[in-house]
Amino acid sequence: MSKAIYPGSFDPITLGHLSLIRAGLVVFDELVVAVLHNPKKNTLFTVEERVEMMRDAIAEYKGIDETKVKVESFDGLLVDYAERLNIHAILRGLRAVADFEYELQMANMNRHLDNSMETVFIMAQDDFFYVSSNLVKEAAMLGANVKGLVPPNVLKELRAKVKTS
Ligand code: ADP
């Protein structure tokens, strides 16, 4: 049974993330989506909210078998968390060239920390090549309609945040 961890901030989840999970399940039998809890990072949604939104989004997304995906939160070093789960593959997405350098550094750092850990990259689907959580967040907070970039449950949550902010 091949397994990988798909780590990220997912603040918020976009259709790009969900498309990568679907693609990841072509390569791996099971995925653990690991939502990063980093108290130093200012996030729009709490880690509990992000985990719940990810679970709901996966359940609603056609094309992902939710029995093959676990969603958890983690903090600290990714390699330690992966070691605890006895998983040695990390799944990451690659979009524009801009992702490459950062991802290369991270992959090499993780391999340096634990040389049994390999990072597997899947290219972003062309529809979502330019979709990032940060852009979605900024646009939504300025009142833009981000339908088509995020799943319906996230759209609802973003609209609620705009109203209360
Ligand atoms: P991080 O803060 O770790 O970069 P993100 O939530 O921004 O967390 O991204 C998590 C992972 O998902 C990264 O590997 C990123 O490259 C990938 N990703 C983000 N957006 C997309 C997208 N539109 N298509 C494919 N992969 C994506």
Tab-separated table of C-alpha atoms and ligand atoms in Angstrom:
chain	number	residue	atom	x	y	z
A	1	MET	CA	0.000	0.000	0.000
A	2	SER	CA	1.709	3.231	-1.133
A	3	LYS	CA	1.081	6.319	0.932
A	4	ALA	CA	2.101	9.962	0.785
A	5	ILE	CA	1.668	13.021	2.927
A	6	TYR	CA	0.349	16.142	1.223
A	7	PRO	CA	1.316	19.012	3.522
A	8	GLY	CA	0.320	22.644	3.248
A	9	SER	CA	-1.236	25.661	4.876
A	10	PHE	CA	-4.457	25.378	2.854
A	11	ASP	CA	-5.539	28.857	3.956
A	12	PRO	CA	-7.969	28.449	2.269
A	13	ILE	CA	-8.338	25.299	0.166
A	14	THR	CA	-8.576	25.992	-3.549
A	15	LEU	CA	-9.724	23.845	-6.442
A	16	GLY	CA	-6.000	23.618	-7.288
A	17	HIS	CA	-5.382	21.726	-4.035
A	18	LEU	CA	-8.329	19.393	-4.654
A	19	SER	CA	-7.176	18.744	-8.201
A	20	LEU	CA	-3.751	17.804	-6.829
A	21	ILE	CA	-5.289	15.388	-4.315
A	22	ARG	CA	-7.210	13.728	-7.153
A	23	ALA	CA	-4.004	13.484	-9.194
A	24	GLY	CA	-2.067	12.216	-6.163
A	25	LEU	CA	-4.472	9.296	-5.851
A	26	VAL	CA	-3.507	8.199	-9.353
A	27	VAL	CA	0.028	7.694	-8.052
A	28	PHE	CA	-0.568	6.699	-4.411
A	29	ASP	CA	-3.096	4.342	-2.818
A	30	GLU	CA	-3.656	6.643	0.148
A	31	LEU	CA	-2.958	10.247	1.064
A	32	VAL	CA	-2.706	12.017	4.377
A	33	VAL	CA	-3.501	15.687	3.895
A	34	ALA	CA	-1.522	17.415	6.626
A	35	VAL	CA	-2.714	20.889	7.523
A	36	LEU	CA	0.109	22.914	8.998
A	37	HIS	CA	-0.481	24.518	12.356
A	38	ASN	CA	2.088	27.269	12.609
A	39	PRO	CA	1.306	29.667	15.459
A	40	LYS	CA	3.856	32.123	13.996
A	41	LYS	CA	1.977	32.370	10.709
A	42	ASN	CA	-1.040	34.639	10.583
A	43	THR	CA	-3.778	32.648	8.909
A	44	LEU	CA	-7.264	33.732	7.902
A	45	PHE	CA	-8.740	30.423	9.102
A	46	THR	CA	-7.768	28.541	12.258
A	47	VAL	CA	-6.218	25.115	11.881
A	48	GLU	CA	-9.464	23.505	13.103
A	49	GLU	CA	-11.431	25.429	10.483
A	50	ARG	CA	-8.965	24.462	7.744
A	51	VAL	CA	-9.121	20.765	8.679
A	52	GLU	CA	-12.917	20.788	8.740
A	53	MET	CA	-13.170	22.709	5.468
A	54	MET	CA	-10.747	20.271	3.824
A	55	ARG	CA	-12.773	17.250	5.014
A	56	ASP	CA	-16.028	18.778	3.754
A	57	ALA	CA	-14.479	19.827	0.439
A	58	ILE	CA	-13.085	16.323	-0.173
A	59	ALA	CA	-16.429	14.713	0.674
A	60	GLU	CA	-18.212	16.970	-1.825
A	61	TYR	CA	-15.619	16.783	-4.607
A	62	LYS	CA	-16.496	14.388	-7.402
A	63	GLY	CA	-13.475	12.368	-8.453
A	64	ILE	CA	-11.891	11.869	-5.035
A	65	ASP	CA	-12.552	8.652	-3.141
A	66	GLU	CA	-12.725	10.064	0.376
A	67	THR	CA	-12.005	6.667	1.953
A	68	LYS	CA	-8.475	7.006	0.556
A	69	VAL	CA	-7.765	10.391	2.117
A	70	LYS	CA	-7.180	11.257	5.749
A	71	VAL	CA	-7.045	14.859	6.903
A	72	GLU	CA	-5.034	15.773	9.981
A	73	SER	CA	-3.251	18.771	11.404
A	74	PHE	CA	0.404	18.812	12.379
A	75	ASP	CA	2.984	21.159	13.807
A	76	GLY	CA	6.746	21.034	14.064
A	77	LEU	CA	8.980	19.335	11.539
A	78	LEU	CA	7.287	17.614	8.631
A	79	VAL	CA	9.871	14.802	8.583
A	80	ASP	CA	9.201	13.989	12.248
A	81	TYR	CA	5.478	13.877	11.615
A	82	ALA	CA	5.991	11.686	8.526
A	83	GLU	CA	8.276	9.369	10.496
A	84	ARG	CA	5.605	8.975	13.178
A	85	LEU	CA	3.132	7.912	10.476
A	86	ASN	CA	5.801	5.730	8.849
A	87	ILE	CA	5.286	7.495	5.516
A	88	HIS	CA	8.294	8.324	3.347
A	89	ALA	CA	6.792	10.202	0.431
A	90	ILE	CA	5.789	13.848	0.445
A	91	LEU	CA	3.434	15.087	-2.276
A	92	ARG	CA	3.736	18.691	-3.492
A	93	GLY	CA	2.312	20.602	-6.416
A	94	LEU	CA	4.274	22.629	-8.932
A	95	ARG	CA	2.760	25.612	-10.636
A	96	ALA	CA	4.763	28.350	-12.312
A	97	VAL	CA	8.567	28.410	-12.336
A	98	ALA	CA	8.345	30.532	-9.208
A	99	ASP	CA	7.406	27.450	-7.152
A	100	PHE	CA	10.448	25.535	-8.305
A	101	GLU	CA	13.243	27.094	-6.294
A	102	TYR	CA	11.367	27.093	-2.997
A	103	GLU	CA	10.147	23.527	-3.505
A	104	LEU	CA	13.634	22.335	-4.472
A	105	GLN	CA	15.048	23.836	-1.272
A	106	MET	CA	12.329	22.257	0.856
A	107	ALA	CA	12.693	18.851	-0.774
A	108	ASN	CA	16.458	18.893	-0.297
A	109	MET	CA	16.163	20.095	3.280
A	110	ASN	CA	13.716	17.337	4.126
A	111	ARG	CA	15.973	14.730	2.495
A	112	HIS	CA	18.915	16.142	4.431
A	113	LEU	CA	16.987	15.805	7.696
A	114	ASP	CA	15.813	12.299	6.850
A	115	ASN	CA	17.385	10.589	3.877
A	116	SER	CA	14.555	8.092	3.589
A	117	MET	CA	12.169	10.910	2.706
A	118	GLU	CA	11.405	11.644	-0.954
A	119	THR	CA	9.290	14.447	-2.369
A	120	VAL	CA	7.091	13.720	-5.362
A	121	PHE	CA	5.881	16.629	-7.509
A	122	ILE	CA	2.809	16.723	-9.653
A	123	MET	CA	2.296	19.544	-12.135
A	124	ALA	CA	-0.717	21.759	-11.476
A	125	GLN	CA	-3.691	21.299	-13.765
A	126	ASP	CA	-3.644	24.105	-16.356
A	127	ASP	CA	-7.002	25.566	-15.189
A	128	PHE	CA	-5.487	26.178	-11.749
A	129	PHE	CA	-1.948	27.015	-12.722
A	130	TYR	CA	-2.257	30.578	-11.455
A	131	VAL	CA	-4.476	29.853	-8.469
A	132	SER	CA	-2.931	30.382	-5.064
A	133	SER	CA	-4.465	30.616	-1.604
A	134	ASN	CA	-2.916	34.036	-1.123
A	135	LEU	CA	-4.389	35.551	-4.273
A	136	VAL	CA	-7.779	33.984	-3.600
A	137	LYS	CA	-7.720	35.320	-0.055
A	138	GLU	CA	-6.721	38.836	-1.072
A	139	ALA	CA	-9.286	39.018	-3.858
A	140	ALA	CA	-12.080	37.613	-1.680
A	141	MET	CA	-11.357	40.037	1.152
A	142	LEU	CA	-11.620	42.893	-1.365
A	143	GLY	CA	-15.054	41.657	-2.346
A	144	ALA	CA	-14.163	39.730	-5.535
A	145	ASN	CA	-16.207	36.698	-6.523
A	146	VAL	CA	-13.826	33.729	-6.334
A	147	LYS	CA	-16.383	31.161	-7.522
A	148	GLY	CA	-14.673	28.636	-9.771
A	149	LEU	CA	-11.406	28.907	-7.846
A	150	VAL	CA	-12.489	27.412	-4.516
A	151	PRO	CA	-14.966	24.651	-3.626
A	152	PRO	CA	-18.552	25.742	-2.718
A	153	ASN	CA	-18.109	25.225	1.050
A	154	VAL	CA	-14.997	27.439	1.053
A	155	LEU	CA	-16.783	30.098	-0.982
A	156	LYS	CA	-19.447	30.231	1.737
A	157	GLU	CA	-16.863	30.492	4.531
A	158	LEU	CA	-14.944	33.213	2.695
A	159	ARG	CA	-18.121	35.237	2.219
A	160	ALA	CA	-18.877	34.910	5.923
A	161	LYS	CA	-15.350	36.149	6.792
A	162	VAL	CA	-15.733	39.166	4.512
A	163	LYS	CA	-18.986	40.092	6.279
A	164	THR	CA	-17.428	39.881	9.748
A	165	SER	CA	-14.136	41.580	8.889
B	1	ADP	P1	2.432	26.054	1.648
B	1	ADP	O1	2.274	27.197	2.601
B	1	ADP	O2	3.043	24.835	2.247
B	1	ADP	O3	3.039	26.399	0.301
B	1	ADP	P2	-0.115	25.852	0.294
B	1	ADP	O4	-1.419	25.560	0.930
B	1	ADP	O5	0.038	27.179	-0.350
B	1	ADP	O6	0.930	25.587	1.424
B	1	ADP	O7	0.221	24.762	-0.801
B	1	ADP	C1	0.326	23.407	-0.474
B	1	ADP	C2	0.793	22.630	-1.682
B	1	ADP	O8	-0.178	22.692	-2.714
B	1	ADP	C3	2.087	23.154	-2.331
B	1	ADP	O9	2.832	22.047	-2.805
B	1	ADP	C4	1.607	23.962	-3.487
B	1	ADP	O10	2.574	24.003	-4.532
B	1	ADP	C5	0.391	23.159	-3.907
B	1	ADP	N1	-0.562	24.000	-4.610
B	1	ADP	C6	-1.040	25.192	-4.232
B	1	ADP	N2	-1.896	25.688	-5.138
B	1	ADP	C7	-1.937	24.783	-6.154
B	1	ADP	C8	-2.603	24.738	-7.427
B	1	ADP	N3	-3.360	25.736	-7.843
B	1	ADP	N4	-2.422	23.629	-8.182
B	1	ADP	C9	-1.608	22.639	-7.769
B	1	ADP	N5	-0.934	22.631	-6.596
B	1	ADP	C10	-1.092	23.698	-5.805
